[in-house]
Amino acid sequence: MSETDLPKEHLDTVLETPEPIPSKPAKSRGNGLALLALLLGAAGVAVGGWGVWQLRNLQSGHQQQVGQLQDIDAQTQVLKQNQQLLATRLGTLPGADELEDRRRLVAQLQGDQQRLSERLETVLGASRQDWRLAEAEHLLRLASLRLSALQDINSASALVQGADEILREQDDPGAFAAREQLAKSLAALRSVEQPDRTGLFLQLGALRDQAITLTALAPEYEDKGGSLLGLTSPGDASDSHWAQWWDQISHYIRIDFSADKDIRPILAGQSLTQVRLALSLALEQAQWAALNGEAKVYSQALAEARNVLQSNFNQDNPQSKALDERLQALVNQPVSVVTPDLALSLSSLQAYLERRHAPAEKPAVQAKQEAPQ
């Protein structure tokens, strides 16, 4: 039913009677408005903070863009300077003709340098070969000197072998004759036995030390008859003046009417040192002769040493007997050799050196003769 259908009186009553307003809902509405205001304030603060943060981000981005723009500007300036420098250099570059001339000059210089290096290498190589050949000649001279002065077969063989090695390194057919003579000299040297002079010297030195210790002299004369020419009788006292005198003189004089062997002189008291000295000097002379290859002096010195030993020392003593046998064995040891002559090898090498230098000297002589006066 609508308002038009209500009775008029009832409608006026309704319009005239106001509805009461409750007090409690009004208080709740005020609290809601305060809460809404707080929420709106908080939202405003948040919006303001967010706006400040965005502003700062925008300022930072702007500063970065400004820095990048400055870097780009600096790079642009560097590029402009490089372009200007390049343009300046391009303006100073030579032309194609000048570049071609310079290329030909560089090629010519490189060729001259290469030819100079080859010539220098050739000259140095020839100098090295000449030095080596001169060394070979020096080795041969030294080998000849050692043979003539010291009779040193081993050292001479090593020196000749070294000279042959130098000629072999040359690989020159012209050195065939020189190498042939060197081979003959080497064969002659190797066929000669080198005497052990050092061994002989040491053995004789050992015998000298042994001779110093010899003390067994030749036995003295002993009168076993008891009297001499009837001057004394067996009944006389042994301590008589005549007996004492005869005992002293018997050391110097021997009278033996039935002697059937060689009687050697009696040594004086101080003669033991003299005999040792004589024997030592004879052995020392033999040592010198052994080192210097003097066969005659060596034999004479050993014969003198044996003579001193046999004449003054007791041959029945084992030490004297062993020393005499050792000296007899050393007498037969060789101390000198017949050395081959290296003159042919040296002359052959010198002839090769002359032939080697002759072609280099001949053009110089011809040029000097053909030069205008």
Short mmCIF file of C-alpha atoms in Angstrom, two decimals:
data_model
loop_
_atom_site.label_atom_id
_atom_site.label_comp_id
_atom_site.label_asym_id
_atom_site.label_seq_id
_atom_site.Cartn_x
_atom_site.Cartn_y
_atom_site.Cartn_z
CA MET A 1 0.00 0.00 0.00
CA SER A 2 1.36 3.40 -0.94
CA GLU A 3 1.27 6.74 0.75
CA THR A 4 -1.62 7.82 -1.41
CA ASP A 5 -3.62 4.96 -0.12
CA LEU A 6 -3.14 5.94 3.59
CA PRO A 7 -5.81 8.12 5.17
CA LYS A 8 -4.91 11.77 5.42
CA GLU A 9 -5.21 11.92 9.22
CA HIS A 10 -2.92 9.06 9.71
CA LEU A 11 -0.49 10.66 7.26
CA ASP A 12 -0.37 13.92 9.18
CA THR A 13 0.20 12.08 12.40
CA VAL A 14 3.11 10.35 10.95
CA LEU A 15 4.60 13.53 9.52
CA GLU A 16 4.16 15.55 12.69
CA THR A 17 5.56 13.03 15.13
CA PRO A 18 9.43 13.14 15.02
CA GLU A 19 11.49 10.03 15.60
CA PRO A 20 13.78 10.14 18.62
CA ILE A 21 17.60 10.22 17.93
CA PRO A 22 19.57 7.76 20.01
CA SER A 23 22.56 9.24 21.88
CA LYS A 24 24.93 6.22 21.81
CA PRO A 25 25.29 5.93 18.03
CA ALA A 26 26.38 9.59 17.90
CA LYS A 27 29.40 8.90 20.14
CA SER A 28 30.50 5.96 17.98
CA ARG A 29 30.32 8.16 14.93
CA GLY A 30 32.83 10.62 16.50
CA ASN A 31 35.32 7.85 17.29
CA GLY A 32 35.12 6.60 13.75
CA LEU A 33 35.81 10.03 12.40
CA ALA A 34 38.91 10.36 14.65
CA LEU A 35 40.17 6.97 13.55
CA LEU A 36 39.56 7.90 9.95
CA ALA A 37 41.48 11.13 10.47
CA LEU A 38 44.41 9.22 11.97
CA LEU A 39 44.43 6.78 9.09
CA LEU A 40 44.32 9.63 6.64
CA GLY A 41 47.26 11.34 8.45
CA ALA A 42 49.32 8.17 8.48
CA ALA A 43 48.60 7.68 4.81
CA GLY A 44 49.64 11.28 4.15
CA VAL A 45 52.90 10.79 6.05
CA ALA A 46 53.61 7.57 4.11
CA VAL A 47 52.82 9.30 0.85
CA GLY A 48 55.13 12.18 1.81
CA GLY A 49 58.01 9.80 2.76
CA TRP A 50 57.56 7.87 -0.43
CA GLY A 51 57.64 11.12 -2.36
CA VAL A 52 60.86 12.23 -0.61
CA TRP A 53 62.48 8.88 -1.34
CA GLN A 54 61.47 9.10 -4.98
CA LEU A 55 62.83 12.64 -5.12
CA ARG A 56 66.17 11.52 -3.78
CA ASN A 57 66.32 8.65 -6.23
CA LEU A 58 65.58 11.06 -9.02
CA GLN A 59 68.34 13.39 -7.83
CA SER A 60 70.87 10.50 -7.63
CA GLY A 61 69.92 9.31 -11.10
CA HIS A 62 70.24 12.84 -12.35
CA GLN A 63 73.75 13.13 -10.88
CA GLN A 64 74.77 9.84 -12.49
CA GLN A 65 73.45 11.03 -15.80
CA VAL A 66 75.36 14.26 -15.40
CA GLY A 67 78.59 12.27 -14.66
CA GLN A 68 78.02 10.06 -17.68
CA LEU A 69 77.43 13.11 -19.81
CA GLN A 70 80.70 14.59 -18.56
CA ASP A 71 82.58 11.33 -19.36
CA ILE A 72 81.02 11.28 -22.80
CA ASP A 73 82.05 14.88 -23.26
CA ALA A 74 85.67 14.08 -22.24
CA GLN A 75 85.80 11.10 -24.60
CA THR A 76 84.42 13.30 -27.32
CA GLN A 77 87.19 15.82 -26.70
CA VAL A 78 89.83 13.03 -26.82
CA LEU A 79 88.37 11.73 -30.07
CA LYS A 80 88.48 15.23 -31.53
CA GLN A 81 92.14 15.60 -30.50
CA ASN A 82 92.99 12.19 -31.98
CA GLN A 83 91.22 13.15 -35.19
CA GLN A 84 93.18 16.38 -35.34
CA LEU A 85 96.49 14.57 -34.66
CA LEU A 86 95.67 11.93 -37.25
CA ALA A 87 94.80 14.58 -39.75
CA THR A 88 98.07 16.37 -39.00
CA ARG A 89 100.05 13.12 -39.49
CA LEU A 90 98.17 12.26 -42.63
CA GLY A 91 99.05 15.69 -43.88
CA THR A 92 102.78 15.06 -43.20
CA LEU A 93 102.95 11.50 -44.67
CA PRO A 94 105.10 11.19 -47.76
CA GLY A 95 103.63 10.41 -51.06
CA ALA A 96 103.61 7.12 -52.90
CA ASP A 97 106.80 7.92 -54.85
CA GLU A 98 108.69 8.88 -51.73
CA LEU A 99 107.52 5.71 -49.99
CA GLU A 100 108.73 3.62 -52.92
CA ASP A 101 112.13 5.31 -52.83
CA ARG A 102 112.43 4.67 -49.13
CA ARG A 103 111.47 1.01 -49.58
CA ARG A 104 114.15 0.55 -52.24
CA LEU A 105 116.70 2.24 -49.96
CA VAL A 106 115.82 -0.08 -47.08
CA ALA A 107 116.08 -3.12 -49.35
CA GLN A 108 119.48 -1.93 -50.59
CA LEU A 109 120.72 -1.38 -47.05
CA GLN A 110 119.58 -4.85 -46.03
CA GLY A 111 121.39 -6.39 -48.98
CA ASP A 112 124.59 -4.49 -48.20
CA GLN A 113 124.38 -5.56 -44.59
CA GLN A 114 123.93 -9.19 -45.56
CA ARG A 115 126.90 -9.10 -47.94
CA LEU A 116 129.01 -7.41 -45.28
CA SER A 117 128.06 -10.11 -42.77
CA GLU A 118 128.99 -12.84 -45.25
CA ARG A 119 132.35 -11.22 -45.95
CA LEU A 120 133.00 -10.80 -42.24
CA GLU A 121 132.13 -14.43 -41.61
CA THR A 122 134.44 -15.49 -44.42
CA VAL A 123 137.30 -13.42 -43.07
CA LEU A 124 136.77 -14.65 -39.52
CA GLY A 125 136.50 -18.24 -40.70
CA ALA A 126 139.75 -17.94 -42.63
CA SER A 127 141.41 -16.35 -39.61
CA ARG A 128 140.25 -19.19 -37.37
CA GLN A 129 141.60 -21.75 -39.81
CA ASP A 130 144.92 -19.92 -40.01
CA TRP A 131 145.10 -19.83 -36.22
CA ARG A 132 144.42 -23.55 -36.00
CA LEU A 133 147.04 -24.36 -38.61
CA ALA A 134 149.57 -22.19 -36.79
CA GLU A 135 148.68 -24.11 -33.65
CA ALA A 136 149.36 -27.40 -35.45
CA GLU A 137 152.80 -26.15 -36.47
CA HIS A 138 153.50 -25.08 -32.91
CA LEU A 139 152.48 -28.53 -31.62
CA LEU A 140 154.91 -30.21 -34.00
CA ARG A 141 157.74 -27.91 -32.94
CA LEU A 142 156.98 -28.62 -29.30
CA ALA A 143 156.91 -32.39 -29.91
CA SER A 144 160.30 -32.23 -31.63
CA LEU A 145 161.71 -30.21 -28.73
CA ARG A 146 160.47 -32.69 -26.12
CA LEU A 147 161.98 -35.57 -28.06
CA SER A 148 165.38 -33.95 -28.39
CA ALA A 149 165.55 -32.52 -24.86
CA LEU A 150 163.69 -35.04 -22.70
CA GLN A 151 163.16 -38.09 -24.94
CA ASP A 152 159.50 -37.98 -23.86
CA ILE A 153 157.81 -40.39 -26.26
CA ASN A 154 154.34 -40.22 -24.73
CA SER A 155 154.08 -36.42 -24.74
CA ALA A 156 155.46 -36.21 -28.28
CA SER A 157 152.88 -38.76 -29.49
CA ALA A 158 150.04 -36.74 -27.92
CA LEU A 159 151.30 -33.50 -29.52
CA VAL A 160 151.63 -35.06 -32.98
CA GLN A 161 148.16 -36.57 -32.61
CA GLY A 162 146.79 -33.12 -31.79
CA ALA A 163 148.39 -31.63 -34.92
CA ASP A 164 146.85 -34.39 -37.04
CA GLU A 165 143.41 -33.69 -35.54
CA ILE A 166 143.70 -30.04 -36.56
CA LEU A 167 144.52 -30.98 -40.13
CA ARG A 168 141.61 -33.43 -40.18
CA GLU A 169 139.23 -30.63 -39.12
CA GLN A 170 140.32 -28.53 -42.13
CA ASP A 171 138.93 -31.15 -44.54
CA ASP A 172 141.35 -29.91 -47.20
CA PRO A 173 142.67 -32.37 -49.83
CA GLY A 174 145.83 -30.28 -50.03
CA ALA A 175 146.79 -31.44 -46.53
CA PHE A 176 147.07 -35.08 -47.62
CA ALA A 177 150.89 -35.06 -47.84
CA ALA A 178 151.25 -33.42 -44.45
CA ARG A 179 148.88 -35.88 -42.82
CA GLU A 180 150.75 -38.76 -44.43
CA GLN A 181 154.02 -37.65 -42.83
CA LEU A 182 152.26 -37.17 -39.50
CA ALA A 183 150.90 -40.72 -39.70
CA LYS A 184 154.42 -42.06 -40.31
CA SER A 185 155.76 -40.08 -37.36
CA LEU A 186 152.98 -41.39 -35.12
CA ALA A 187 153.72 -44.98 -36.18
CA ALA A 188 157.43 -44.47 -35.42
CA LEU A 189 156.68 -42.97 -32.01
CA ARG A 190 154.28 -45.74 -31.06
CA SER A 191 156.85 -48.40 -31.96
CA VAL A 192 159.31 -47.01 -29.40
CA GLU A 193 158.92 -48.15 -25.80
CA GLN A 194 159.02 -45.36 -23.28
CA PRO A 195 161.47 -46.16 -20.43
CA ASP A 196 160.12 -45.82 -16.92
CA ARG A 197 162.51 -43.11 -15.79
CA THR A 198 160.29 -42.07 -12.91
CA GLY A 199 160.14 -45.64 -11.66
CA LEU A 200 163.92 -46.00 -11.84
CA PHE A 201 164.37 -42.72 -10.00
CA LEU A 202 162.10 -43.86 -7.18
CA GLN A 203 163.71 -47.29 -6.94
CA LEU A 204 167.19 -45.79 -6.72
CA GLY A 205 165.92 -43.41 -4.05
CA ALA A 206 164.67 -46.38 -2.02
CA LEU A 207 168.08 -48.06 -2.39
CA ARG A 208 169.76 -44.88 -1.16
CA ASP A 209 167.64 -44.97 1.98
CA GLN A 210 168.57 -48.64 2.45
CA ALA A 211 172.29 -47.96 1.95
CA ILE A 212 172.26 -45.46 4.81
CA THR A 213 171.27 -48.23 7.21
CA LEU A 214 174.17 -50.58 6.28
CA THR A 215 176.45 -51.28 9.25
CA ALA A 216 178.03 -54.67 8.49
CA LEU A 217 181.53 -53.71 7.30
CA ALA A 218 184.09 -56.11 5.90
CA PRO A 219 185.53 -58.38 8.65
CA GLU A 220 188.78 -57.29 10.33
CA TYR A 221 191.94 -59.37 10.36
CA GLU A 222 192.20 -61.77 13.28
CA ASP A 223 195.61 -63.27 14.22
CA LYS A 224 194.92 -66.89 15.00
CA GLY A 225 198.59 -68.01 15.11
CA GLY A 226 199.38 -66.44 18.47
CA SER A 227 202.77 -64.97 17.36
CA LEU A 228 204.27 -62.95 14.59
CA LEU A 229 207.88 -63.55 13.41
CA GLY A 230 208.84 -64.98 16.81
CA LEU A 231 208.36 -61.69 18.54
CA THR A 232 205.85 -63.12 20.97
CA SER A 233 205.35 -66.51 22.45
CA PRO A 234 202.23 -68.26 23.64
CA GLY A 235 203.39 -67.97 27.18
CA ASP A 236 203.53 -64.16 27.17
CA ALA A 237 200.78 -62.29 28.88
CA SER A 238 197.98 -61.12 26.62
CA ASP A 239 197.86 -57.73 28.27
CA SER A 240 201.50 -56.91 27.60
CA HIS A 241 202.45 -53.64 26.04
CA TRP A 242 203.52 -55.30 22.77
CA ALA A 243 200.26 -57.19 22.45
CA GLN A 244 198.23 -54.05 22.93
CA TRP A 245 200.31 -52.19 20.33
CA TRP A 246 199.93 -55.02 17.84
CA ASP A 247 196.22 -55.17 18.43
CA GLN A 248 195.90 -51.51 17.45
CA ILE A 249 198.14 -51.73 14.37
CA SER A 250 196.43 -54.86 13.11
CA HIS A 251 193.46 -52.72 12.22
CA TYR A 252 195.57 -51.02 9.49
CA ILE A 253 198.09 -53.70 8.38
CA ARG A 254 197.58 -57.34 7.47
CA ILE A 255 200.38 -59.86 7.03
CA ASP A 256 199.20 -63.18 5.70
CA PHE A 257 201.71 -65.45 3.94
CA SER A 258 199.09 -68.00 2.94
CA ALA A 259 196.41 -65.66 1.56
CA ASP A 260 194.51 -67.23 -1.34
CA LYS A 261 191.99 -64.45 -1.96
CA ASP A 262 191.81 -60.69 -2.40
CA ILE A 263 192.49 -58.81 0.82
CA ARG A 264 190.62 -55.50 1.11
CA PRO A 265 191.84 -52.52 3.13
CA ILE A 266 190.66 -52.19 6.68
CA LEU A 267 188.34 -49.22 7.32
CA ALA A 268 189.12 -46.62 9.93
CA GLY A 269 186.65 -45.92 12.69
CA GLN A 270 185.11 -42.83 11.08
CA SER A 271 185.12 -44.32 7.55
CA LEU A 272 181.63 -45.89 7.89
CA THR A 273 180.05 -42.49 7.38
CA GLN A 274 182.37 -41.79 4.44
CA VAL A 275 181.52 -45.10 2.77
CA ARG A 276 177.80 -44.47 3.19
CA LEU A 277 178.23 -41.01 1.70
CA ALA A 278 180.18 -42.38 -1.29
CA LEU A 279 177.52 -45.02 -1.91
CA SER A 280 174.72 -42.43 -1.59
CA LEU A 281 176.42 -40.05 -4.04
CA ALA A 282 176.86 -42.84 -6.60
CA LEU A 283 173.15 -43.73 -6.36
CA GLU A 284 172.16 -40.07 -6.59
CA GLN A 285 174.22 -39.73 -9.77
CA ALA A 286 172.44 -42.77 -11.16
CA GLN A 287 169.10 -41.09 -10.39
CA TRP A 288 170.08 -37.97 -12.33
CA ALA A 289 171.23 -40.08 -15.28
CA ALA A 290 167.94 -42.02 -15.27
CA LEU A 291 165.85 -38.85 -15.42
CA ASN A 292 167.93 -37.28 -18.18
CA GLY A 293 168.34 -40.42 -20.29
CA GLU A 294 172.15 -40.58 -19.91
CA ALA A 295 172.75 -44.29 -20.31
CA LYS A 296 176.55 -44.10 -20.02
CA VAL A 297 176.49 -42.04 -16.83
CA TYR A 298 173.80 -44.33 -15.44
CA SER A 299 175.88 -47.47 -16.00
CA GLN A 300 179.03 -45.89 -14.56
CA ALA A 301 177.22 -44.65 -11.47
CA LEU A 302 175.71 -48.07 -10.72
CA ALA A 303 179.09 -49.76 -11.28
CA GLU A 304 180.70 -47.34 -8.84
CA ALA A 305 177.96 -47.99 -6.28
CA ARG A 306 178.46 -51.77 -6.56
CA ASN A 307 182.21 -51.37 -6.24
CA VAL A 308 181.87 -49.35 -3.04
CA LEU A 309 179.38 -51.85 -1.67
CA GLN A 310 181.48 -54.95 -2.47
CA SER A 311 184.76 -53.40 -1.31
CA ASN A 312 183.67 -52.06 2.04
CA PHE A 313 180.71 -54.07 3.27
CA ASN A 314 180.37 -57.68 4.24
CA GLN A 315 178.93 -59.63 1.33
CA ASP A 316 177.83 -62.41 3.63
CA ASN A 317 175.39 -60.01 5.28
CA PRO A 318 171.86 -60.53 3.85
CA GLN A 319 171.17 -56.81 3.66
CA SER A 320 174.37 -56.02 1.73
CA LYS A 321 173.84 -59.03 -0.51
CA ALA A 322 170.23 -58.04 -1.36
CA LEU A 323 171.31 -54.46 -2.11
CA ASP A 324 174.04 -55.69 -4.46
CA GLU A 325 171.62 -57.98 -6.30
CA ARG A 326 169.13 -55.15 -6.73
CA LEU A 327 171.82 -52.85 -8.16
CA GLN A 328 172.85 -55.59 -10.57
CA ALA A 329 169.24 -55.89 -11.78
CA LEU A 330 168.91 -52.13 -12.30
CA VAL A 331 172.05 -51.98 -14.43
CA ASN A 332 170.20 -53.72 -17.27
CA GLN A 333 167.24 -51.33 -17.23
CA PRO A 334 167.11 -48.97 -20.28
CA VAL A 335 167.12 -45.25 -19.59
CA SER A 336 167.53 -43.84 -23.10
CA VAL A 337 165.82 -44.49 -26.43
CA VAL A 338 166.46 -43.62 -30.04
CA THR A 339 163.81 -41.02 -30.82
CA PRO A 340 162.38 -40.64 -34.33
CA ASP A 341 162.98 -37.45 -36.27
CA LEU A 342 159.98 -35.17 -36.83
CA ALA A 343 161.75 -32.87 -39.30
CA LEU A 344 159.96 -34.36 -42.33
CA SER A 345 156.54 -33.91 -40.74
CA LEU A 346 157.31 -30.32 -39.79
CA SER A 347 158.63 -29.42 -43.26
CA SER A 348 155.61 -31.06 -44.92
CA LEU A 349 153.22 -29.04 -42.75
CA GLN A 350 155.11 -25.82 -43.47
CA ALA A 351 154.95 -26.52 -47.21
CA TYR A 352 151.18 -26.99 -46.94
CA LEU A 353 150.84 -23.67 -45.14
CA GLU A 354 152.87 -21.92 -47.84
CA ARG A 355 150.68 -23.39 -50.60
CA ARG A 356 147.58 -22.38 -48.69
CA HIS A 357 148.61 -18.72 -48.44
CA ALA A 358 150.12 -18.50 -51.93
CA PRO A 359 146.78 -18.05 -53.86
CA ALA A 360 145.73 -15.23 -51.55
CA GLU A 361 149.03 -13.37 -51.95
CA LYS A 362 149.39 -13.81 -55.73
CA PRO A 363 146.54 -11.48 -56.83
CA ALA A 364 147.84 -8.78 -54.50
CA VAL A 365 151.30 -9.03 -56.09
CA GLN A 366 149.82 -8.95 -59.59
CA ALA A 367 147.68 -5.91 -58.76
CA LYS A 368 150.73 -4.14 -57.41
CA GLN A 369 152.71 -4.92 -60.54
CA GLU A 370 149.86 -3.85 -62.85
CA ALA A 371 149.24 -0.58 -61.01
CA PRO A 372 150.14 2.54 -63.05
CA GLN A 373 153.46 4.06 -62.15
#
